[in-house]
């Protein structure tokens, strides 16, 4: 019995030895192949990574920017990380940019905030070799490589022209809501609106208030404005939630009914135009912005030159435009 047991143990030991030798030979072969590849200058391909820092992570407008950027990134073989504060918070945007720099992203797409500290971080990112493209709102005094988005002065001028020629007789008193008084794009839209009416002495902006990119606050600010000055003829909202907020305020008891102009094409805004509550809206192209910004980032990362400014189109959405589009549907 002992002899048989010893033979079995020896056989098992032999088999284990053979397996170990084969494993060592296989490892040596792998090492040789790797060394040979390194000698030829071969390195495994790297997947480049971009970070898109939004103003507000769940905002439909910024989700559209994300969709465009993600589509372009997928086509270019890049990965895209989409981040942003839950509620508008420039400090959180700054912290997210710091993280993107520390993580050695290849490109960062972000919204300008007008904050000197944010501008300094953009410059730091560029010095570290990160391709930076501003989207929606520019940071022109930074070292960013390019801006993609609406020409906000022209967009504001368009809404000013609509307000001044909206079929109402002069003199016209205009109340304006802006999304965030700190945001460069909002300031540029207000600038354009003022430019549009500068030659019309009977048309004047009587009040400007901030909605903080909140429908609830837009409704509250509009109500205060209209109760304070019930002779306001026109209300213009310069960010996406302002128009529907203004409209909501006018449905309250005893409120005046000014002509309302809005920004962007949220479903609620479209329905309000269709129902006659909002006269028109200036529509941007956020999906196209994201796509172009990502494409420019990839081009720049490949060493190709990129234009400093790329402006996306704006459209004026009216009830007539909606009806015409519906008639074209087969």
PDB file of C-alpha atoms in Angstrom:
ATOM      1  CA  UNK A   1       0.000   0.000   0.000  1.00  0.00           C
ATOM      2  CA  UNK A   2       2.836   2.385   0.904  1.00  0.00           C
ATOM      3  CA  UNK A   3       4.554   1.679  -2.402  1.00  0.00           C
ATOM      4  CA  UNK A   4       1.394   2.527  -4.363  1.00  0.00           C
ATOM      5  CA  UNK A   5       0.868   5.695  -2.346  1.00  0.00           C
ATOM      6  CA  UNK A   6       4.453   6.796  -2.953  1.00  0.00           C
ATOM      7  CA  UNK A   7       4.107   6.155  -6.699  1.00  0.00           C
ATOM      8  CA  UNK A   8       0.887   8.238  -6.784  1.00  0.00           C
ATOM      9  CA  UNK A   9       2.533  11.101  -4.911  1.00  0.00           C
ATOM     10  CA  UNK A  10       5.562  11.018  -7.217  1.00  0.00           C
ATOM     11  CA  UNK A  11       3.292  11.019 -10.253  1.00  0.00           C
ATOM     12  CA  UNK A  12       1.339  14.006  -8.913  1.00  0.00           C
ATOM     13  CA  UNK A  13       4.581  15.834  -8.141  1.00  0.00           C
ATOM     14  CA  UNK A  14       5.831  15.192 -11.658  1.00  0.00           C
ATOM     15  CA  UNK A  15       2.618  16.517 -13.201  1.00  0.00           C
ATOM     16  CA  UNK A  16       2.775  19.652 -11.042  1.00  0.00           C
ATOM     17  CA  UNK A  17       6.400  20.185 -12.033  1.00  0.00           C
ATOM     18  CA  UNK A  18       5.536  19.869 -15.736  1.00  0.00           C
ATOM     19  CA  UNK A  19       2.683  22.383 -15.345  1.00  0.00           C
ATOM     20  CA  UNK A  20       4.939  24.826 -13.508  1.00  0.00           C
ATOM     21  CA  UNK A  21       7.653  24.559 -16.158  1.00  0.00           C
ATOM     22  CA  UNK A  22       5.106  25.203 -18.908  1.00  0.00           C
ATOM     23  CA  UNK A  23       3.751  28.236 -17.039  1.00  0.00           C
ATOM     24  CA  UNK A  24       7.249  29.664 -16.609  1.00  0.00           C
ATOM     25  CA  UNK A  25       7.991  29.122 -20.296  1.00  0.00           C
ATOM     26  CA  UNK A  26       4.741  30.884 -21.254  1.00  0.00           C
ATOM     27  CA  UNK A  27       5.561  33.846 -19.012  1.00  0.00           C
ATOM     28  CA  UNK A  28       9.018  34.060 -20.527  1.00  0.00           C
ATOM     29  CA  UNK A  29       7.482  34.083 -24.013  1.00  0.00           C
ATOM     30  CA  UNK A  30       5.126  36.936 -23.032  1.00  0.00           C
ATOM     31  CA  UNK A  31       8.033  38.916 -21.567  1.00  0.00           C
ATOM     32  CA  UNK A  32      10.032  38.395 -24.751  1.00  0.00           C
ATOM     33  CA  UNK A  33       7.148  39.597 -26.919  1.00  0.00           C
ATOM     34  CA  UNK A  34       6.619  42.681 -24.736  1.00  0.00           C
ATOM     35  CA  UNK A  35      10.337  43.471 -24.800  1.00  0.00           C
ATOM     36  CA  UNK A  36      10.393  43.030 -28.562  1.00  0.00           C
ATOM     37  CA  UNK A  37       7.417  45.384 -28.923  1.00  0.00           C
ATOM     38  CA  UNK A  38       9.068  47.981 -26.712  1.00  0.00           C
ATOM     39  CA  UNK A  39      12.223  47.708 -28.772  1.00  0.00           C
ATOM     40  CA  UNK A  40      10.170  48.555 -31.861  1.00  0.00           C
ATOM     41  CA  UNK A  41       8.673  51.602 -30.117  1.00  0.00           C
ATOM     42  CA  UNK A  42       5.254  49.990 -29.618  1.00  0.00           C
ATOM     43  CA  UNK A  43       2.978  51.239 -26.831  1.00  0.00           C
ATOM     44  CA  UNK A  44      -0.621  50.314 -26.189  1.00  0.00           C
ATOM     45  CA  UNK A  45      -3.039  52.873 -27.659  1.00  0.00           C
ATOM     46  CA  UNK A  46      -4.334  55.431 -25.141  1.00  0.00           C
ATOM     47  CA  UNK A  47      -7.981  56.433 -24.935  1.00  0.00           C
ATOM     48  CA  UNK A  48      -8.115  60.214 -24.668  1.00  0.00           C
ATOM     49  CA  UNK A  49     -10.507  61.677 -22.123  1.00  0.00           C
ATOM     50  CA  UNK A  50     -12.498  64.912 -22.089  1.00  0.00           C
ATOM     51  CA  UNK A  51     -14.378  66.426 -19.155  1.00  0.00           C
ATOM     52  CA  UNK A  52     -17.499  68.521 -19.763  1.00  0.00           C
ATOM     53  CA  UNK A  53     -18.284  70.798 -16.789  1.00  0.00           C
ATOM     54  CA  UNK A  54     -21.874  72.022 -17.003  1.00  0.00           C
ATOM     55  CA  UNK A  55     -23.516  74.931 -15.240  1.00  0.00           C
ATOM     56  CA  UNK A  56     -26.213  72.659 -13.811  1.00  0.00           C
ATOM     57  CA  UNK A  57     -25.914  68.920 -14.327  1.00  0.00           C
ATOM     58  CA  UNK A  58     -29.618  68.046 -14.817  1.00  0.00           C
ATOM     59  CA  UNK A  59     -30.627  71.159 -16.742  1.00  0.00           C
ATOM     60  CA  UNK A  60     -32.215  70.098 -20.088  1.00  0.00           C
ATOM     61  CA  UNK A  61     -30.132  72.658 -21.959  1.00  0.00           C
ATOM     62  CA  UNK A  62     -26.879  71.228 -20.577  1.00  0.00           C
ATOM     63  CA  UNK A  63     -28.053  67.667 -21.138  1.00  0.00           C
ATOM     64  CA  UNK A  64     -28.443  68.626 -24.810  1.00  0.00           C
ATOM     65  CA  UNK A  65     -24.857  69.980 -24.798  1.00  0.00           C
ATOM     66  CA  UNK A  66     -23.746  66.680 -23.259  1.00  0.00           C
ATOM     67  CA  UNK A  67     -25.560  64.639 -25.924  1.00  0.00           C
ATOM     68  CA  UNK A  68     -23.806  66.494 -28.723  1.00  0.00           C
ATOM     69  CA  UNK A  69     -20.390  66.219 -27.077  1.00  0.00           C
ATOM     70  CA  UNK A  70     -20.863  62.542 -26.253  1.00  0.00           C
ATOM     71  CA  UNK A  71     -21.826  61.730 -29.838  1.00  0.00           C
ATOM     72  CA  UNK A  72     -18.725  63.486 -31.218  1.00  0.00           C
ATOM     73  CA  UNK A  73     -16.483  61.859 -28.595  1.00  0.00           C
ATOM     74  CA  UNK A  74     -17.764  58.379 -29.469  1.00  0.00           C
ATOM     75  CA  UNK A  75     -17.135  58.961 -33.165  1.00  0.00           C
ATOM     76  CA  UNK A  76     -13.603  60.177 -32.404  1.00  0.00           C
ATOM     77  CA  UNK A  77     -12.722  57.312 -30.058  1.00  0.00           C
ATOM     78  CA  UNK A  78     -12.586  59.535 -26.964  1.00  0.00           C
ATOM     79  CA  UNK A  79     -14.244  59.039 -23.591  1.00  0.00           C
ATOM     80  CA  UNK A  80     -16.329  61.849 -22.089  1.00  0.00           C
ATOM     81  CA  UNK A  81     -16.982  62.550 -18.410  1.00  0.00           C
ATOM     82  CA  UNK A  82     -19.995  64.815 -17.783  1.00  0.00           C
ATOM     83  CA  UNK A  83     -20.085  66.639 -14.423  1.00  0.00           C
ATOM     84  CA  UNK A  84     -21.655  69.720 -12.869  1.00  0.00           C
ATOM     85  CA  UNK A  85     -23.324  71.090  -9.737  1.00  0.00           C
ATOM     86  CA  UNK A  86     -26.856  69.954  -8.883  1.00  0.00           C
ATOM     87  CA  UNK A  87     -27.847  73.620  -8.596  1.00  0.00           C
ATOM     88  CA  UNK A  88     -26.034  76.602 -10.082  1.00  0.00           C
ATOM     89  CA  UNK A  89     -22.878  77.022  -8.027  1.00  0.00           C
ATOM     90  CA  UNK A  90     -19.796  78.723  -9.535  1.00  0.00           C
ATOM     91  CA  UNK A  91     -17.699  77.522  -6.586  1.00  0.00           C
ATOM     92  CA  UNK A  92     -18.581  73.918  -7.414  1.00  0.00           C
ATOM     93  CA  UNK A  93     -17.716  74.523 -11.078  1.00  0.00           C
ATOM     94  CA  UNK A  94     -14.317  75.774  -9.908  1.00  0.00           C
ATOM     95  CA  UNK A  95     -13.758  72.680  -7.748  1.00  0.00           C
ATOM     96  CA  UNK A  96     -14.719  70.415 -10.645  1.00  0.00           C
ATOM     97  CA  UNK A  97     -12.197  72.180 -12.880  1.00  0.00           C
ATOM     98  CA  UNK A  98      -9.507  71.649 -10.234  1.00  0.00           C
ATOM     99  CA  UNK A  99     -10.361  67.925 -10.231  1.00  0.00           C
ATOM    100  CA  UNK A 100     -10.221  67.756 -14.025  1.00  0.00           C
ATOM    101  CA  UNK A 101      -6.740  69.319 -13.978  1.00  0.00           C
ATOM    102  CA  UNK A 102      -5.551  66.966 -11.235  1.00  0.00           C
ATOM    103  CA  UNK A 103      -6.878  63.944 -13.147  1.00  0.00           C
ATOM    104  CA  UNK A 104      -4.828  64.978 -16.218  1.00  0.00           C
ATOM    105  CA  UNK A 105      -7.771  65.124 -18.611  1.00  0.00           C
ATOM    106  CA  UNK A 106      -6.781  65.610 -22.243  1.00  0.00           C
ATOM    107  CA  UNK A 107      -9.471  68.246 -22.842  1.00  0.00           C
ATOM    108  CA  UNK A 108     -11.971  70.232 -20.789  1.00  0.00           C
ATOM    109  CA  UNK A 109     -15.180  71.764 -22.106  1.00  0.00           C
ATOM    110  CA  UNK A 110     -16.672  74.326 -19.737  1.00  0.00           C
ATOM    111  CA  UNK A 111     -18.826  77.409 -19.358  1.00  0.00           C
ATOM    112  CA  UNK A 112     -17.149  80.726 -18.628  1.00  0.00           C
ATOM    113  CA  UNK A 113     -18.209  82.288 -15.319  1.00  0.00           C
ATOM    114  CA  UNK A 114     -16.381  85.626 -15.288  1.00  0.00           C
ATOM    115  CA  UNK A 115     -14.659  84.686 -11.998  1.00  0.00           C
ATOM    116  CA  UNK A 116     -10.935  85.646 -11.940  1.00  0.00           C
ATOM    117  CA  UNK A 117     -10.141  82.505  -9.896  1.00  0.00           C
ATOM    118  CA  UNK A 118     -11.848  80.337 -12.518  1.00  0.00           C
ATOM    119  CA  UNK A 119      -9.945  82.187 -15.215  1.00  0.00           C
ATOM    120  CA  UNK A 120      -6.710  81.435 -13.382  1.00  0.00           C
ATOM    121  CA  UNK A 121      -7.579  77.733 -13.284  1.00  0.00           C
ATOM    122  CA  UNK A 122      -8.270  77.746 -17.017  1.00  0.00           C
ATOM    123  CA  UNK A 123      -4.806  79.215 -17.564  1.00  0.00           C
ATOM    124  CA  UNK A 124      -3.341  76.536 -15.286  1.00  0.00           C
ATOM    125  CA  UNK A 125      -5.087  73.829 -17.299  1.00  0.00           C
ATOM    126  CA  UNK A 126      -3.711  75.213 -20.563  1.00  0.00           C
ATOM    127  CA  UNK A 127      -0.161  75.416 -19.131  1.00  0.00           C
ATOM    128  CA  UNK A 128      -0.427  71.761 -18.128  1.00  0.00           C
ATOM    129  CA  UNK A 129      -1.245  70.779 -21.707  1.00  0.00           C
ATOM    130  CA  UNK A 130      -5.040  70.442 -21.428  1.00  0.00           C
ATOM    131  CA  UNK A 131      -7.105  71.607 -24.403  1.00  0.00           C
ATOM    132  CA  UNK A 132      -9.784  74.017 -23.070  1.00  0.00           C
ATOM    133  CA  UNK A 133     -12.914  74.992 -25.009  1.00  0.00           C
ATOM    134  CA  UNK A 134     -15.532  77.310 -23.513  1.00  0.00           C
ATOM    135  CA  UNK A 135     -19.165  76.472 -24.330  1.00  0.00           C
ATOM    136  CA  UNK A 136     -22.301  78.640 -24.089  1.00  0.00           C
ATOM    137  CA  UNK A 137     -20.502  81.450 -22.191  1.00  0.00           C
ATOM    138  CA  UNK A 138     -16.975  82.545 -23.040  1.00  0.00           C
ATOM    139  CA  UNK A 139     -14.008  83.413 -20.815  1.00  0.00           C
ATOM    140  CA  UNK A 140     -12.264  85.690 -23.334  1.00  0.00           C
ATOM    141  CA  UNK A 141      -9.484  86.994 -21.070  1.00  0.00           C
ATOM    142  CA  UNK A 142      -8.244  83.498 -20.269  1.00  0.00           C
ATOM    143  CA  UNK A 143      -5.869  81.256 -22.174  1.00  0.00           C
ATOM    144  CA  UNK A 144      -8.707  79.028 -23.433  1.00  0.00           C
ATOM    145  CA  UNK A 145      -8.176  77.747 -26.956  1.00  0.00           C
ATOM    146  CA  UNK A 146     -11.657  78.326 -28.398  1.00  0.00           C
ATOM    147  CA  UNK A 147     -15.251  79.360 -27.717  1.00  0.00           C
ATOM    148  CA  UNK A 148     -18.271  77.568 -29.179  1.00  0.00           C
ATOM    149  CA  UNK A 149     -21.796  78.870 -28.741  1.00  0.00           C
ATOM    150  CA  UNK A 150     -24.296  81.582 -29.465  1.00  0.00           C
ATOM    151  CA  UNK A 151     -23.198  85.095 -30.308  1.00  0.00           C
ATOM    152  CA  UNK A 152     -24.988  86.358 -27.224  1.00  0.00           C
ATOM    153  CA  UNK A 153     -24.880  90.037 -28.149  1.00  0.00           C
ATOM    154  CA  UNK A 154     -26.623  89.209 -31.447  1.00  0.00           C
ATOM    155  CA  UNK A 155     -29.149  87.004 -29.630  1.00  0.00           C
ATOM    156  CA  UNK A 156     -29.967  89.854 -27.245  1.00  0.00           C
ATOM    157  CA  UNK A 157     -30.267  92.236 -30.163  1.00  0.00           C
ATOM    158  CA  UNK A 158     -32.722  89.839 -31.816  1.00  0.00           C
ATOM    159  CA  UNK A 159     -34.968  89.701 -28.755  1.00  0.00           C
ATOM    160  CA  UNK A 160     -34.743  93.508 -28.436  1.00  0.00           C
ATOM    161  CA  UNK A 161     -35.865  93.942 -32.026  1.00  0.00           C
ATOM    162  CA  UNK A 162     -38.776  91.581 -31.401  1.00  0.00           C
ATOM    163  CA  UNK A 163     -39.765  93.541 -28.313  1.00  0.00           C
ATOM    164  CA  UNK A 164     -39.542  96.889 -30.104  1.00  0.00           C
ATOM    165  CA  UNK A 165     -41.516  95.724 -33.146  1.00  0.00           C
ATOM    166  CA  UNK A 166     -43.974  93.358 -31.488  1.00  0.00           C
ATOM    167  CA  UNK A 167     -47.045  95.095 -32.861  1.00  0.00           C
ATOM    168  CA  UNK A 168     -47.540  97.371 -29.853  1.00  0.00           C
ATOM    169  CA  UNK A 169     -47.599 101.145 -30.195  1.00  0.00           C
ATOM    170  CA  UNK A 170     -44.903 103.299 -28.646  1.00  0.00           C
ATOM    171  CA  UNK A 171     -44.092 104.352 -26.041  1.00  0.00           C
ATOM    172  CA  UNK A 172     -43.083 100.893 -24.831  1.00  0.00           C
ATOM    173  CA  UNK A 173     -41.925 100.004 -21.346  1.00  0.00           C
ATOM    174  CA  UNK A 174     -39.862  96.812 -21.151  1.00  0.00           C
ATOM    175  CA  UNK A 175     -39.133  94.652 -18.117  1.00  0.00           C
ATOM    176  CA  UNK A 176     -36.235  92.190 -18.387  1.00  0.00           C
ATOM    177  CA  UNK A 177     -35.353  89.020 -16.504  1.00  0.00           C
ATOM    178  CA  UNK A 178     -31.816  87.650 -16.725  1.00  0.00           C
ATOM    179  CA  UNK A 179     -30.793  84.218 -15.498  1.00  0.00           C
ATOM    180  CA  UNK A 180     -27.729  85.235 -13.490  1.00  0.00           C
ATOM    181  CA  UNK A 181     -26.230  88.714 -13.247  1.00  0.00           C
ATOM    182  CA  UNK A 182     -22.763  87.155 -12.837  1.00  0.00           C
ATOM    183  CA  UNK A 183     -22.921  85.141 -16.083  1.00  0.00           C
ATOM    184  CA  UNK A 184     -21.088  86.747 -19.034  1.00  0.00           C
ATOM    185  CA  UNK A 185     -23.586  85.417 -21.594  1.00  0.00           C
ATOM    186  CA  UNK A 186     -26.500  87.028 -19.728  1.00  0.00           C
ATOM    187  CA  UNK A 187     -24.683  90.371 -19.587  1.00  0.00           C
ATOM    188  CA  UNK A 188     -23.996  90.127 -23.329  1.00  0.00           C
ATOM    189  CA  UNK A 189     -27.651  89.414 -24.107  1.00  0.00           C
ATOM    190  CA  UNK A 190     -28.733  92.420 -22.072  1.00  0.00           C
ATOM    191  CA  UNK A 191     -26.113  94.490 -23.886  1.00  0.00           C
ATOM    192  CA  UNK A 192     -27.511  93.376 -27.250  1.00  0.00           C
ATOM    193  CA  UNK A 193     -31.087  94.127 -26.166  1.00  0.00           C
ATOM    194  CA  UNK A 194     -30.059  97.643 -25.144  1.00  0.00           C
ATOM    195  CA  UNK A 195     -28.305  98.119 -28.487  1.00  0.00           C
ATOM    196  CA  UNK A 196     -31.459  97.112 -30.354  1.00  0.00           C
ATOM    197  CA  UNK A 197     -33.568  99.849 -28.796  1.00  0.00           C
ATOM    198  CA  UNK A 198     -30.956 102.602 -28.478  1.00  0.00           C
ATOM    199  CA  UNK A 199     -32.326 104.408 -31.543  1.00  0.00           C
ATOM    200  CA  UNK A 200     -35.926 104.268 -30.333  1.00  0.00           C
ATOM    201  CA  UNK A 201     -36.468 106.976 -27.702  1.00  0.00           C
ATOM    202  CA  UNK A 202     -40.045 105.819 -27.125  1.00  0.00           C
ATOM    203  CA  UNK A 203     -38.835 102.315 -26.141  1.00  0.00           C
ATOM    204  CA  UNK A 204     -37.126 101.945 -22.784  1.00  0.00           C
ATOM    205  CA  UNK A 205     -36.061  99.238 -20.336  1.00  0.00           C
ATOM    206  CA  UNK A 206     -37.624 100.192 -17.015  1.00  0.00           C
ATOM    207  CA  UNK A 207     -36.553  97.268 -14.808  1.00  0.00           C
ATOM    208  CA  UNK A 208     -34.039  94.389 -14.846  1.00  0.00           C
ATOM    209  CA  UNK A 209     -34.154  91.519 -12.329  1.00  0.00           C
ATOM    210  CA  UNK A 210     -32.441  88.140 -11.880  1.00  0.00           C
ATOM    211  CA  UNK A 211     -34.224  84.772 -11.857  1.00  0.00           C
ATOM    212  CA  UNK A 212     -31.167  82.726 -10.745  1.00  0.00           C
ATOM    213  CA  UNK A 213     -32.041  80.223 -13.524  1.00  0.00           C
ATOM    214  CA  UNK A 214     -35.133  79.170 -11.571  1.00  0.00           C
ATOM    215  CA  UNK A 215     -38.692  79.037 -12.865  1.00  0.00           C
ATOM    216  CA  UNK A 216     -40.047  79.716  -9.376  1.00  0.00           C
ATOM    217  CA  UNK A 217     -37.788  82.722  -8.887  1.00  0.00           C
ATOM    218  CA  UNK A 218     -38.536  83.950 -12.398  1.00  0.00           C
ATOM    219  CA  UNK A 219     -42.266  83.918 -11.610  1.00  0.00           C
ATOM    220  CA  UNK A 220     -41.669  85.701  -8.298  1.00  0.00           C
ATOM    221  CA  UNK A 221     -39.368  88.348  -9.814  1.00  0.00           C
ATOM    222  CA  UNK A 222     -41.794  88.976 -12.688  1.00  0.00           C
ATOM    223  CA  UNK A 223     -44.731  89.315 -10.304  1.00  0.00           C
ATOM    224  CA  UNK A 224     -42.874  91.861  -8.169  1.00  0.00           C
ATOM    225  CA  UNK A 225     -41.874  93.777 -11.284  1.00  0.00           C
ATOM    226  CA  UNK A 226     -45.388  93.873 -12.751  1.00  0.00           C
ATOM    227  CA  UNK A 227     -47.067  94.769  -9.479  1.00  0.00           C
ATOM    228  CA  UNK A 228     -44.540  97.555  -8.990  1.00  0.00           C
ATOM    229  CA  UNK A 229     -45.057  98.826 -12.551  1.00  0.00           C
ATOM    230  CA  UNK A 230     -48.332  97.564 -14.074  1.00  0.00           C
ATOM    231  CA  UNK A 231     -47.738  99.752 -17.154  1.00  0.00           C
ATOM    232  CA  UNK A 232     -44.959  97.469 -18.419  1.00  0.00           C
ATOM    233  CA  UNK A 233     -45.917  96.548 -21.993  1.00  0.00           C
ATOM    234  CA  UNK A 234     -43.279  93.910 -22.768  1.00  0.00           C
ATOM    235  CA  UNK A 235     -41.451  91.319 -20.668  1.00  0.00           C
ATOM    236  CA  UNK A 236     -38.288  89.687 -22.033  1.00  0.00           C
ATOM    237  CA  UNK A 237     -36.658  86.650 -20.422  1.00  0.00           C
ATOM    238  CA  UNK A 238     -33.011  86.095 -21.330  1.00  0.00           C
ATOM    239  CA  UNK A 239     -32.557  82.547 -19.994  1.00  0.00           C
ATOM    240  CA  UNK A 240     -34.457  79.339 -20.630  1.00  0.00           C
ATOM    241  CA  UNK A 241     -36.790  79.321 -17.610  1.00  0.00           C
ATOM    242  CA  UNK A 242     -37.580  83.037 -17.581  1.00  0.00           C
ATOM    243  CA  UNK A 243     -40.311  83.054 -20.229  1.00  0.00           C
ATOM    244  CA  UNK A 244     -42.462  80.372 -18.624  1.00  0.00           C
ATOM    245  CA  UNK A 245     -41.856  81.950 -15.204  1.00  0.00           C
ATOM    246  CA  UNK A 246     -43.082  85.315 -16.494  1.00  0.00           C
ATOM    247  CA  UNK A 247     -46.130  83.659 -18.051  1.00  0.00           C
ATOM    248  CA  UNK A 248     -46.933  81.906 -14.783  1.00  0.00           C
ATOM    249  CA  UNK A 249     -46.855  85.222 -12.922  1.00  0.00           C
ATOM    250  CA  UNK A 250     -49.325  86.828 -15.344  1.00  0.00           C
ATOM    251  CA  UNK A 251     -51.939  84.137 -14.650  1.00  0.00           C
ATOM    252  CA  UNK A 252     -52.281  85.282 -11.044  1.00  0.00           C
ATOM    253  CA  UNK A 253     -55.255  87.384 -10.016  1.00  0.00           C
ATOM    254  CA  UNK A 254     -55.146  91.028 -10.998  1.00  0.00           C
ATOM    255  CA  UNK A 255     -51.892  90.776 -12.947  1.00  0.00           C
ATOM    256  CA  UNK A 256     -51.302  92.737 -16.187  1.00  0.00           C
ATOM    257  CA  UNK A 257     -50.803  90.834 -19.446  1.00  0.00           C
ATOM    258  CA  UNK A 258     -47.630  92.095 -21.155  1.00  0.00           C
ATOM    259  CA  UNK A 259     -46.274  90.718 -24.415  1.00  0.00           C
ATOM    260  CA  UNK A 260     -43.746  88.016 -23.457  1.00  0.00           C
ATOM    261  CA  UNK A 261     -40.541  87.041 -25.280  1.00  0.00           C
ATOM    262  CA  UNK A 262     -38.446  84.092 -24.157  1.00  0.00           C
ATOM    263  CA  UNK A 263     -35.215  82.153 -24.725  1.00  0.00           C
ATOM    264  CA  UNK A 264     -34.748  78.528 -25.815  1.00  0.00           C
ATOM    265  CA  UNK A 265     -37.249  75.840 -26.756  1.00  0.00           C
ATOM    266  CA  UNK A 266     -38.173  73.930 -23.635  1.00  0.00           C
ATOM    267  CA  UNK A 267     -41.385  71.910 -24.136  1.00  0.00           C
ATOM    268  CA  UNK A 268     -43.295  74.271 -21.812  1.00  0.00           C
ATOM    269  CA  UNK A 269     -42.098  77.270 -23.846  1.00  0.00           C
ATOM    270  CA  UNK A 270     -43.185  75.656 -27.102  1.00  0.00           C
ATOM    271  CA  UNK A 271     -46.639  74.903 -25.661  1.00  0.00           C
ATOM    272  CA  UNK A 272     -46.936  78.486 -24.407  1.00  0.00           C
ATOM    273  CA  UNK A 273     -46.102  79.822 -27.877  1.00  0.00           C
ATOM    274  CA  UNK A 274     -48.627  77.452 -29.413  1.00  0.00           C
ATOM    275  CA  UNK A 275     -51.240  78.654 -26.920  1.00  0.00           C
ATOM    276  CA  UNK A 276     -50.465  82.334 -27.433  1.00  0.00           C
ATOM    277  CA  UNK A 277     -49.082  83.007 -23.934  1.00  0.00           C
ATOM    278  CA  UNK A 278     -45.547  83.671 -25.227  1.00  0.00           C
ATOM    279  CA  UNK A 279     -45.158  85.695 -28.422  1.00  0.00           C
ATOM    280  CA  UNK A 280     -41.778  84.263 -29.549  1.00  0.00           C
ATOM    281  CA  UNK A 281     -38.569  82.673 -28.304  1.00  0.00           C
ATOM    282  CA  UNK A 282     -34.943  82.902 -29.367  1.00  0.00           C
ATOM    283  CA  UNK A 283     -33.815  79.309 -29.874  1.00  0.00           C
ATOM    284  CA  UNK A 284     -30.196  78.237 -29.500  1.00  0.00           C
ATOM    285  CA  UNK A 285     -28.483  75.026 -30.648  1.00  0.00           C
ATOM    286  CA  UNK A 286     -27.032  73.373 -27.500  1.00  0.00           C
ATOM    287  CA  UNK A 287     -26.630  69.915 -29.068  1.00  0.00           C
ATOM    288  CA  UNK A 288     -24.686  71.442 -31.945  1.00  0.00           C
ATOM    289  CA  UNK A 289     -22.580  73.432 -29.451  1.00  0.00           C
ATOM    290  CA  UNK A 290     -21.550  70.267 -27.629  1.00  0.00           C
ATOM    291  CA  UNK A 291     -20.752  68.476 -30.859  1.00  0.00           C
ATOM    292  CA  UNK A 292     -18.614  71.291 -32.278  1.00  0.00           C
ATOM    293  CA  UNK A 293     -16.826  71.911 -28.967  1.00  0.00           C
ATOM    294  CA  UNK A 294     -15.837  68.238 -28.715  1.00  0.00           C
ATOM    295  CA  UNK A 295     -14.719  68.146 -32.343  1.00  0.00           C
ATOM    296  CA  UNK A 296     -12.529  71.234 -31.827  1.00  0.00           C
ATOM    297  CA  UNK A 297     -11.034  69.721 -28.664  1.00  0.00           C
ATOM    298  CA  UNK A 298     -10.095  66.553 -30.549  1.00  0.00           C
ATOM    299  CA  UNK A 299      -8.609  68.534 -33.431  1.00  0.00           C
ATOM    300  CA  UNK A 300      -6.575  70.687 -31.062  1.00  0.00           C
ATOM    301  CA  UNK A 301      -5.333  67.647 -29.167  1.00  0.00           C
ATOM    302  CA  UNK A 302      -4.089  66.244 -32.489  1.00  0.00           C
ATOM    303  CA  UNK A 303      -2.010  69.385 -32.998  1.00  0.00           C
ATOM    304  CA  UNK A 304      -4.339  70.958 -35.559  1.00  0.00           C
ATOM    305  CA  UNK A 305      -5.254  74.652 -35.435  1.00  0.00           C
ATOM    306  CA  UNK A 306      -8.745  75.569 -34.234  1.00  0.00           C
ATOM    307  CA  UNK A 307     -10.716  78.797 -34.754  1.00  0.00           C
ATOM    308  CA  UNK A 308     -10.968  80.999 -31.682  1.00  0.00           C
ATOM    309  CA  UNK A 309     -14.697  81.660 -32.158  1.00  0.00           C
ATOM    310  CA  UNK A 310     -17.327  79.309 -33.576  1.00  0.00           C
ATOM    311  CA  UNK A 311     -20.852  80.715 -33.410  1.00  0.00           C
ATOM    312  CA  UNK A 312     -23.883  78.462 -33.634  1.00  0.00           C
ATOM    313  CA  UNK A 313     -27.142  79.601 -35.220  1.00  0.00           C
ATOM    314  CA  UNK A 314     -30.144  81.100 -33.491  1.00  0.00           C
ATOM    315  CA  UNK A 315     -33.753  80.891 -34.673  1.00  0.00           C
ATOM    316  CA  UNK A 316     -36.861  82.890 -33.828  1.00  0.00           C
ATOM    317  CA  UNK A 317     -39.643  80.504 -32.845  1.00  0.00           C
ATOM    318  CA  UNK A 318     -43.175  81.884 -33.284  1.00  0.00           C
ATOM    319  CA  UNK A 319     -46.653  80.394 -33.535  1.00  0.00           C
ATOM    320  CA  UNK A 320     -46.411  80.750 -37.326  1.00  0.00           C
ATOM    321  CA  UNK A 321     -43.132  78.811 -37.350  1.00  0.00           C
ATOM    322  CA  UNK A 322     -44.699  76.014 -35.290  1.00  0.00           C
ATOM    323  CA  UNK A 323     -47.752  75.820 -37.525  1.00  0.00           C
ATOM    324  CA  UNK A 324     -45.567  75.781 -40.643  1.00  0.00           C
ATOM    325  CA  UNK A 325     -43.421  72.960 -39.203  1.00  0.00           C
ATOM    326  CA  UNK A 326     -46.527  70.923 -38.347  1.00  0.00           C
ATOM    327  CA  UNK A 327     -47.888  71.357 -41.882  1.00  0.00           C
ATOM    328  CA  UNK A 328     -44.608  69.996 -43.280  1.00  0.00           C
ATOM    329  CA  UNK A 329     -44.920  66.773 -41.272  1.00  0.00           C
ATOM    330  CA  UNK A 330     -46.231  64.058 -43.653  1.00  0.00           C
TER     331      UNK A 330
END
